[in-house]
PDB file of C-alpha atoms in Angstrom:
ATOM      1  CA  UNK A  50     141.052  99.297  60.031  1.00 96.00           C
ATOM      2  CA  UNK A  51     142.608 100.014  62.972  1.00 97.00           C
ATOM      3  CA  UNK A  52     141.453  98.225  66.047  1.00 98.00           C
ATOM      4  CA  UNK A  53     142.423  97.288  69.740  1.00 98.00           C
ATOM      5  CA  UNK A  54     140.517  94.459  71.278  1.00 98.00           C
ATOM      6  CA  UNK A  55     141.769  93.514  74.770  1.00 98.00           C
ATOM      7  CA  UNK A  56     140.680  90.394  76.562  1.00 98.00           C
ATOM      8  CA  UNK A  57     141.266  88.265  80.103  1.00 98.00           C
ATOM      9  CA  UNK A  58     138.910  90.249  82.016  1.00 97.00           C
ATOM     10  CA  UNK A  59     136.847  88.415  84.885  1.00 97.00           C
ATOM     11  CA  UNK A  60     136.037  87.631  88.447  1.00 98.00           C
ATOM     12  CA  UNK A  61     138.849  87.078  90.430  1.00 98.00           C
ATOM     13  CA  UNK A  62     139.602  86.809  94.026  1.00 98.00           C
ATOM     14  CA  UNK A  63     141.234  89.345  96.593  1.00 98.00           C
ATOM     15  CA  UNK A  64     145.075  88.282  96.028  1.00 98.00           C
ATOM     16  CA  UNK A  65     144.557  86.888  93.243  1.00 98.00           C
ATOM     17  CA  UNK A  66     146.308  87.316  89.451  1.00 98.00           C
ATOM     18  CA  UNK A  67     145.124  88.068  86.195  1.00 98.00           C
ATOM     19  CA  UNK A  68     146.670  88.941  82.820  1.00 98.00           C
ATOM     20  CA  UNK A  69     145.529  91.374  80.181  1.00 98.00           C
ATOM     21  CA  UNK A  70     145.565  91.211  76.600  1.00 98.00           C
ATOM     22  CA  UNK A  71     145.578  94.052  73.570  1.00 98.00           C
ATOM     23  CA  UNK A  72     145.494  92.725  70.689  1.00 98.00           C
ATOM     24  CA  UNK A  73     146.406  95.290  67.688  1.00 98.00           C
ATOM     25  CA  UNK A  74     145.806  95.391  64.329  1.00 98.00           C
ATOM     26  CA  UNK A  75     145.568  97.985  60.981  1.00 98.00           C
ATOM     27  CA  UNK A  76     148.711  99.666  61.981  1.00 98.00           C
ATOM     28  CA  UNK A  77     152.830  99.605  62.886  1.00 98.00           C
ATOM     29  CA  UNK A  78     152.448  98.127  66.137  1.00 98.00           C
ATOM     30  CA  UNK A  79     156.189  98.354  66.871  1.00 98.00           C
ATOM     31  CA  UNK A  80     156.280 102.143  65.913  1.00 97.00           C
ATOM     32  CA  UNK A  81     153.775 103.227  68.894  1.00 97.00           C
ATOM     33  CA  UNK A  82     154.024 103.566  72.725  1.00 96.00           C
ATOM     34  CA  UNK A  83     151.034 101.865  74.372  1.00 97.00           C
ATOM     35  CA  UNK A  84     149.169 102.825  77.495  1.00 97.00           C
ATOM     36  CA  UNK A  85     146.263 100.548  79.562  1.00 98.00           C
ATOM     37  CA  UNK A  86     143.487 103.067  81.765  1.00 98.00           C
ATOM     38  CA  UNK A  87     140.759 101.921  83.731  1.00 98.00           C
ATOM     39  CA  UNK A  88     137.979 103.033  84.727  1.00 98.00           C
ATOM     40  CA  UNK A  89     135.989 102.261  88.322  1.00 98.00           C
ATOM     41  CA  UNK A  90     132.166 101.609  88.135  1.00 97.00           C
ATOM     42  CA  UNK A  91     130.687 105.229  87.660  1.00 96.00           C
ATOM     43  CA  UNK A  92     134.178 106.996  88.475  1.00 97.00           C
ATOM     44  CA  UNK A  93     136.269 108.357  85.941  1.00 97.00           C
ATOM     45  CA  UNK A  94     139.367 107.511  83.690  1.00 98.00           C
ATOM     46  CA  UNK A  95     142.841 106.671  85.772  1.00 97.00           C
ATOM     47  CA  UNK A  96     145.685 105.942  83.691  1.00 97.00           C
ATOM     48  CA  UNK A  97     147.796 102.701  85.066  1.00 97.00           C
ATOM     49  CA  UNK A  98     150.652 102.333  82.676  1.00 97.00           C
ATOM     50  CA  UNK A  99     152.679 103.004  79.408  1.00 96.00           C
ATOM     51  CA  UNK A 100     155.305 101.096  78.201  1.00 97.00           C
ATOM     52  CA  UNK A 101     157.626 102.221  74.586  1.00 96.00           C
ATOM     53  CA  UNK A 102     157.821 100.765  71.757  1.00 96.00           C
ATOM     54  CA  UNK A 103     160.643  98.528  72.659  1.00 97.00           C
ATOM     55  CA  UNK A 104     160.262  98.189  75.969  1.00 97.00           C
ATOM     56  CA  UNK A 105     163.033 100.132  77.168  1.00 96.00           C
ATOM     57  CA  UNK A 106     160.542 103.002  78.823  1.00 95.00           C
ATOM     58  CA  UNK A 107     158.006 101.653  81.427  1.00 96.00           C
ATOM     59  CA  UNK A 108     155.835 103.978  83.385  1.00 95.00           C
ATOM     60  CA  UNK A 109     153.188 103.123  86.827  1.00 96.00           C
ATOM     61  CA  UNK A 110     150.758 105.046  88.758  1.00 95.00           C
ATOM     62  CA  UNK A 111     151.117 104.609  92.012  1.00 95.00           C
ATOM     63  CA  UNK A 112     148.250 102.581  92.696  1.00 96.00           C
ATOM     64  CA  UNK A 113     149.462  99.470  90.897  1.00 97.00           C
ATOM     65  CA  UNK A 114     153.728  99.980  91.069  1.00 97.00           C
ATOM     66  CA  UNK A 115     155.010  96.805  92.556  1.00 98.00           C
ATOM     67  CA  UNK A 116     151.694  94.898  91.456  1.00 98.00           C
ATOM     68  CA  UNK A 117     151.281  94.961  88.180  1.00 98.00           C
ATOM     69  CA  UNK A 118     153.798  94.317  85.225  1.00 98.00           C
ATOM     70  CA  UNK A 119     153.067  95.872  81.753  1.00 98.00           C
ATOM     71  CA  UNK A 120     155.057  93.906  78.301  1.00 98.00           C
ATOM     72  CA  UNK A 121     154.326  93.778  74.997  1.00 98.00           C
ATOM     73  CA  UNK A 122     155.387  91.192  72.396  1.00 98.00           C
ATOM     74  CA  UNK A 123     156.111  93.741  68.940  1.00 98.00           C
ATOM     75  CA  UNK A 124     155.857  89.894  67.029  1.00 98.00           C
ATOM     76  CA  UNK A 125     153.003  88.927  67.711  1.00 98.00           C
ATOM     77  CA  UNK A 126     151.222  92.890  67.997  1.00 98.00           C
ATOM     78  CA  UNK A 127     150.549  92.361  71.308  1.00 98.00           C
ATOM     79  CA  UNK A 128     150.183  94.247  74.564  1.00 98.00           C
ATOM     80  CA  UNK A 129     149.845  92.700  78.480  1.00 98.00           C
ATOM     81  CA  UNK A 130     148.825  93.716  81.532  1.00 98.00           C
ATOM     82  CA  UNK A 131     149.804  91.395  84.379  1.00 98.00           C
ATOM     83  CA  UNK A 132     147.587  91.939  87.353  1.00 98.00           C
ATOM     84  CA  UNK A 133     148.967  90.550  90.874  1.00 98.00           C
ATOM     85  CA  UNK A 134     147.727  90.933  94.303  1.00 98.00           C
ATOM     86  CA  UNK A 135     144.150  92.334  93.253  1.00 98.00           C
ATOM     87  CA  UNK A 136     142.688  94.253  95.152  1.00 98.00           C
ATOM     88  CA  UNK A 137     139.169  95.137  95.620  1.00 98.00           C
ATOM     89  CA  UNK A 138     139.673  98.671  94.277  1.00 98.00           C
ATOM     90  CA  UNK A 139     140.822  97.008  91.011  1.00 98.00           C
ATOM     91  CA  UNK A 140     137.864  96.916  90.131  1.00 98.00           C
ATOM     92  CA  UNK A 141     137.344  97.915  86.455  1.00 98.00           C
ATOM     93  CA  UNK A 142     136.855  98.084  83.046  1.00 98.00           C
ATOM     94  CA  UNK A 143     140.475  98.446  81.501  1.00 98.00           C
ATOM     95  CA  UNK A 144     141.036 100.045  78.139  1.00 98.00           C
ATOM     96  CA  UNK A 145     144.343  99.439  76.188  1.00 98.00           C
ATOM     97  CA  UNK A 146     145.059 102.800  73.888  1.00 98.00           C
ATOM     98  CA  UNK A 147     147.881 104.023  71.451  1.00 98.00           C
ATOM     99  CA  UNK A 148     150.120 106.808  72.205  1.00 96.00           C
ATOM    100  CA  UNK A 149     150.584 109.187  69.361  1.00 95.00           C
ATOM    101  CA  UNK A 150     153.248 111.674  69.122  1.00 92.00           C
ATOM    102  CA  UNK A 151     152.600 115.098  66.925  1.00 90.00           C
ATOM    103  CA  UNK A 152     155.480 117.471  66.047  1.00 91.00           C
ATOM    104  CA  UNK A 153     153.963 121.248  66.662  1.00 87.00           C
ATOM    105  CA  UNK A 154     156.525 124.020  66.092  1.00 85.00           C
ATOM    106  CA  UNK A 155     159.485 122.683  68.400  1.00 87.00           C
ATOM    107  CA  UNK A 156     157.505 120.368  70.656  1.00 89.00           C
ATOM    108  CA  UNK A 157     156.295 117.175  70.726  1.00 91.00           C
ATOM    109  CA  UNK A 158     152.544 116.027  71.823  1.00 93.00           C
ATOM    110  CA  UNK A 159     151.420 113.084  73.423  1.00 93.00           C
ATOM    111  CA  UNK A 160     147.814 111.487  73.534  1.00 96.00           C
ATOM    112  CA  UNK A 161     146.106 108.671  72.871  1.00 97.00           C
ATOM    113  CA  UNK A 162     143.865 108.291  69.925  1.00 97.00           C
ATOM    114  CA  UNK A 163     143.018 104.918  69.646  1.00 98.00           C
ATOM    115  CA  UNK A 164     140.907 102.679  72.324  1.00 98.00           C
ATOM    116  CA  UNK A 165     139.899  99.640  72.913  1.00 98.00           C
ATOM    117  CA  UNK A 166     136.403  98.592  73.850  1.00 98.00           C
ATOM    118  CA  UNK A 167     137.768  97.423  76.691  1.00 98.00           C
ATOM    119  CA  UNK A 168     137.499  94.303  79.260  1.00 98.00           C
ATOM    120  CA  UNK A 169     136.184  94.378  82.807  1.00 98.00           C
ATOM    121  CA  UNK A 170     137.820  93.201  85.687  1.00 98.00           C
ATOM    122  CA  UNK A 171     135.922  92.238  88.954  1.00 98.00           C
ATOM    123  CA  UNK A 172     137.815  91.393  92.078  1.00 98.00           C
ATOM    124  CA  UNK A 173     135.169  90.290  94.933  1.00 97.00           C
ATOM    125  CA  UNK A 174     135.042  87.808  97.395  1.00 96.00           C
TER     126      UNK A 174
ATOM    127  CA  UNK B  42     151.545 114.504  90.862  1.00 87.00           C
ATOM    128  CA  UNK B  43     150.002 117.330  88.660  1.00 94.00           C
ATOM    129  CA  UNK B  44     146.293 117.129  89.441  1.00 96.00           C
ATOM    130  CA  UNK B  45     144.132 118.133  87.123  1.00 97.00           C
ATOM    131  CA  UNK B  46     140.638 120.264  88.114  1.00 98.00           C
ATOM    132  CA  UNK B  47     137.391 120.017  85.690  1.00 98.00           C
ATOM    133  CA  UNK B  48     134.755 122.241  85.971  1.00 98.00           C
ATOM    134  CA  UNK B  49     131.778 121.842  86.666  1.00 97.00           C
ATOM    135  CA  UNK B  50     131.303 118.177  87.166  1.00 97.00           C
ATOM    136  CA  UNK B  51     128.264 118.629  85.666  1.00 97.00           C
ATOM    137  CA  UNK B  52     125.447 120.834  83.420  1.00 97.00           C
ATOM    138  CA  UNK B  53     122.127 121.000  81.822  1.00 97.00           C
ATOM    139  CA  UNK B  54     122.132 122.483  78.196  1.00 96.00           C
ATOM    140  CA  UNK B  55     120.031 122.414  75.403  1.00 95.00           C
ATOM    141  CA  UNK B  56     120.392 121.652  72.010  1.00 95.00           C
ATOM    142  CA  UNK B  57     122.118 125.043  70.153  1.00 96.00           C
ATOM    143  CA  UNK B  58     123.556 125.954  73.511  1.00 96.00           C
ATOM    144  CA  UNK B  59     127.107 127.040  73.829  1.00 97.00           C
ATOM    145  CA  UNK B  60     128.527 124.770  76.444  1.00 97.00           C
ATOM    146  CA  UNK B  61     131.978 125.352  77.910  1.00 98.00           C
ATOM    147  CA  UNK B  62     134.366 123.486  80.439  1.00 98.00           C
ATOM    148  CA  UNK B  63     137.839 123.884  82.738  1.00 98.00           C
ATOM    149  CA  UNK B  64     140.242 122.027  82.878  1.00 98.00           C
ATOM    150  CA  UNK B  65     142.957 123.344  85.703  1.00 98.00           C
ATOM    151  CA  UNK B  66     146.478 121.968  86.048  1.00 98.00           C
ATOM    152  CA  UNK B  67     147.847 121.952  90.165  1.00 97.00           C
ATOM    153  CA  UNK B  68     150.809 123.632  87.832  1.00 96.00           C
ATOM    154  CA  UNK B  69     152.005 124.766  84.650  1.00 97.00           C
ATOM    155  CA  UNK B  70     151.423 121.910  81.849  1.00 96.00           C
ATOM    156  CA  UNK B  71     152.134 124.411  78.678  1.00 95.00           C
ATOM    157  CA  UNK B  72     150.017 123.102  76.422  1.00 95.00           C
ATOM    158  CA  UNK B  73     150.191 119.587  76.726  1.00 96.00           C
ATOM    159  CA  UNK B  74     146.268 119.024  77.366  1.00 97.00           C
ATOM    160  CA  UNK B  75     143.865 116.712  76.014  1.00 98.00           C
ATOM    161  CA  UNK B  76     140.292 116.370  75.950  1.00 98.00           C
ATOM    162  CA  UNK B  77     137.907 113.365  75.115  1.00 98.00           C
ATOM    163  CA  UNK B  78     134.601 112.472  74.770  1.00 98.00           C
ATOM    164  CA  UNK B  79     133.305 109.425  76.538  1.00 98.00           C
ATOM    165  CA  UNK B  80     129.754 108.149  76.600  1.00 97.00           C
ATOM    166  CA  UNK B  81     128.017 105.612  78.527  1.00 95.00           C
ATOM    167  CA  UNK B  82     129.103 102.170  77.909  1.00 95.00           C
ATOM    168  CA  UNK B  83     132.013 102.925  74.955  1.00 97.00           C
ATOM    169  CA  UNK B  84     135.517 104.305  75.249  1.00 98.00           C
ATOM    170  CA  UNK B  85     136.760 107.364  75.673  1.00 98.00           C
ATOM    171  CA  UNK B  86     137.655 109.701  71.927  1.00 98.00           C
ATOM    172  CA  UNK B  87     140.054 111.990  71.582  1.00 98.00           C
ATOM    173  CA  UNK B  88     138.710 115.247  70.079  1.00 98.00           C
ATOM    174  CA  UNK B  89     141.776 118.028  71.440  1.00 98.00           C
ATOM    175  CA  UNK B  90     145.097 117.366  71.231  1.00 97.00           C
ATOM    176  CA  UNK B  91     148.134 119.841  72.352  1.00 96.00           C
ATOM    177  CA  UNK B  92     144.955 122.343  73.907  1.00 97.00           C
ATOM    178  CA  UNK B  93     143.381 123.198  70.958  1.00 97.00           C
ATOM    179  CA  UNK B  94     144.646 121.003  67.814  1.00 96.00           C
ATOM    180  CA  UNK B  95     141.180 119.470  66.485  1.00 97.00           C
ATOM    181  CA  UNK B  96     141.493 115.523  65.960  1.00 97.00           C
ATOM    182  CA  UNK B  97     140.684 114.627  62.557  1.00 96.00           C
ATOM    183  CA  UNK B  98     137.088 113.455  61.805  1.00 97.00           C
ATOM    184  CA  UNK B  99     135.851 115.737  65.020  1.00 98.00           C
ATOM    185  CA  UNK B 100     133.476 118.279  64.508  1.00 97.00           C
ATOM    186  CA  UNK B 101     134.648 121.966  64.174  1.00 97.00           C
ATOM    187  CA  UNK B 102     131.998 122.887  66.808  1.00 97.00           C
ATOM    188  CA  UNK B 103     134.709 121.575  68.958  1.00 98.00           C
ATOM    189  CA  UNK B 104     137.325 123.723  70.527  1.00 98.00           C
ATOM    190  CA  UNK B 105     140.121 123.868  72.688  1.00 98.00           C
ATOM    191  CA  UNK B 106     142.220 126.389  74.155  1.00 98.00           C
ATOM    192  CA  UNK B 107     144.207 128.105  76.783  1.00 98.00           C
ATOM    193  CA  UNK B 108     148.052 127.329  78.101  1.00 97.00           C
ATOM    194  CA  UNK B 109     149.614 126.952  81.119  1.00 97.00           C
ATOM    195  CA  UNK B 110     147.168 126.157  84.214  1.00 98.00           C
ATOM    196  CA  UNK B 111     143.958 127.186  82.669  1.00 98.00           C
ATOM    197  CA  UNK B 112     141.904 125.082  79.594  1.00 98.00           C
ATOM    198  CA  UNK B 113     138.624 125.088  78.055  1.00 98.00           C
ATOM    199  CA  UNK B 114     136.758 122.677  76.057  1.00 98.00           C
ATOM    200  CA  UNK B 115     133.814 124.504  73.907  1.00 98.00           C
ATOM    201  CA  UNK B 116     131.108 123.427  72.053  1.00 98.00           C
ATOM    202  CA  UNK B 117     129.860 126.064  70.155  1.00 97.00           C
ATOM    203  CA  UNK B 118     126.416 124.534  69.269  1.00 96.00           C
ATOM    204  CA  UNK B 119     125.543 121.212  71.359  1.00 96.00           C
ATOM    205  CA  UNK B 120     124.033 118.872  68.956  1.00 96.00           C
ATOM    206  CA  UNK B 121     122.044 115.204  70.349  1.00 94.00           C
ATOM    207  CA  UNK B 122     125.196 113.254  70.205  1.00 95.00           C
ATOM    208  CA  UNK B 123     127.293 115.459  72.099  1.00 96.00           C
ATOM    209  CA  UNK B 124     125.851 114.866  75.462  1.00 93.00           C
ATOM    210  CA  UNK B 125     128.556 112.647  77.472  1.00 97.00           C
ATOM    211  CA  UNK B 126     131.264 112.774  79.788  1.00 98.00           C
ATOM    212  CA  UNK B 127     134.112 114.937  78.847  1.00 98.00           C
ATOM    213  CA  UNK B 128     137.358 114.696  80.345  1.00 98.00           C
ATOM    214  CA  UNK B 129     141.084 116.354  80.261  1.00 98.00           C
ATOM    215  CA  UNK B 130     143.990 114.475  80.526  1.00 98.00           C
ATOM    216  CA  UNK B 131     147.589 116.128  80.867  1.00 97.00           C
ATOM    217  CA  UNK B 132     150.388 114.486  78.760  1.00 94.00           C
ATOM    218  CA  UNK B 133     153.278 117.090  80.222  1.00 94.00           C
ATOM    219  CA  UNK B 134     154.252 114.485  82.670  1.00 88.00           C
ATOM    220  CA  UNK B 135     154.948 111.220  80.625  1.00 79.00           C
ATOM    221  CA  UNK B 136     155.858 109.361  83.622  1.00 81.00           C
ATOM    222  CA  UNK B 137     152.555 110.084  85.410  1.00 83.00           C
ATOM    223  CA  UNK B 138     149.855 110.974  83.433  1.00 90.00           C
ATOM    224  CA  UNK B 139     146.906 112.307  84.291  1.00 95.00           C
ATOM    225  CA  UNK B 140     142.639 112.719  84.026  1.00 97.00           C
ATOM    226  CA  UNK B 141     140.416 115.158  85.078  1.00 98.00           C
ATOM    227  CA  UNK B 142     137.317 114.007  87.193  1.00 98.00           C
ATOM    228  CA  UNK B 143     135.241 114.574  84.151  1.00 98.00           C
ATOM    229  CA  UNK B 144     132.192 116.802  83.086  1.00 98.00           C
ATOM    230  CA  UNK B 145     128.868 115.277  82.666  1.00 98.00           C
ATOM    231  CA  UNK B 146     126.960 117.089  79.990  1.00 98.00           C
ATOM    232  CA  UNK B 147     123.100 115.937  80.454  1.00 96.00           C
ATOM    233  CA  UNK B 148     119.942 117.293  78.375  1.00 87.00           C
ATOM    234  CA  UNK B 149     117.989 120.085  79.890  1.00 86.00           C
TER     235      UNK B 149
END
């Protein structure tokens, strides 16, 4: 089956770090791009990163460039999230997913078809 | 950025209803748009990829189309499960991808 379960969510102060896990399993893990959203309590989906399958593409929003640090290890099927200087706004759950690619005609399609349930992250005081 | 638009945020519909929703790009995405399903509690599921390719194991009651700026999600006959949040996501711009707001779809 395949299956991303992340983990390292929890309370954390303003300023402080935390680091993600994804662990993958049922499929190639090497052969796929990988991508962590979030989601805000009662907002909507934001994504906050991608990175390739070797590492040599690595992609930010805004919001967390300079602050957080996405890596994977292909070895041990592994993705990371490392969360510095959290803010209050980071507040959320955070969803690891799989980028698939799909040749159509002369293009190729992104999107992500596999999720994690996800791990929440609080930052408060 | 390329800011994507849903509409609306949110509806009422009953079951057997044809339900549809925008999604707007701020500018042309061709047709790299995706929708998924998301309800409370559980992660987001793909159901559209590349505007209107159906995801395997989704219903055909689900639908996708348009190019460009301008995409709709349909469902041609809501059904019990299908009430959640629905939301686009544009995959045109790799190095800054996108979400709609989302569309609530509640029970009338």
């Amino acid at each position: 089956e395949v299956q991303l379960v992340e983990s390292g969510g929890g309370l954390v102060k303003p300023g402080g770090s935390l680091r993600l896990s994804c662990a993958a399993s049922g499929f190639t893990f090497s052969s796929y791009s990988m991508n962590w959203v979030r989601q805000a309590p009662g907002k909507g989906l934001e994504w906050v990163s991608s990175i390739s399958s070797s590492s040599s593409y690595i992609y930010y929003a805004d919001s967390v460039k300079g602050r957080f640090t996405i890596s994977r290890d292909n070895a041990k099927n592994s993705l990371y999230l490392q969360m510095n200087s959290l803010r209050a706004e980071d507040t959320a759950v955070y969803y690891c997913a799989r980028d698939k690619v799909q040749q159509l005609v002369l293009n190729y399609y992104y999107y992500m078809d596999v999720w994690g349930k996800g791990t929440t992250v609080t930052v408060s005081s | 950025d390329i800011q994507m638009t849903q509409s609306p945020s949110s509806l009422s519909a009953s079951v057997g209803d044809r339900v549809t929703i925008t999604c707007r790009a701020s500018q042309s995405i061709s047709s790299y748009l995706n929708w998924y399903q998301q309800k409370p509690g559980k992660a987001p599921k793909l159901l559209i990829y590349a505007a209107s390719s159906l995801q395997s194991g989704v219903p055909s009651r689900f639908s996708g189309s348009g190019s460009g700026t301008d995409f709709t999600l349909t469902i041609s006959s809501l059904q019990p499960e299908d009430f959640a949040t629905y939301y686009c996501q544009q995959s045109y711009s790799t190095l800054r991808q996108t979400f709609g707001g989302g569309t609530k779809v509640e029970i009338k």
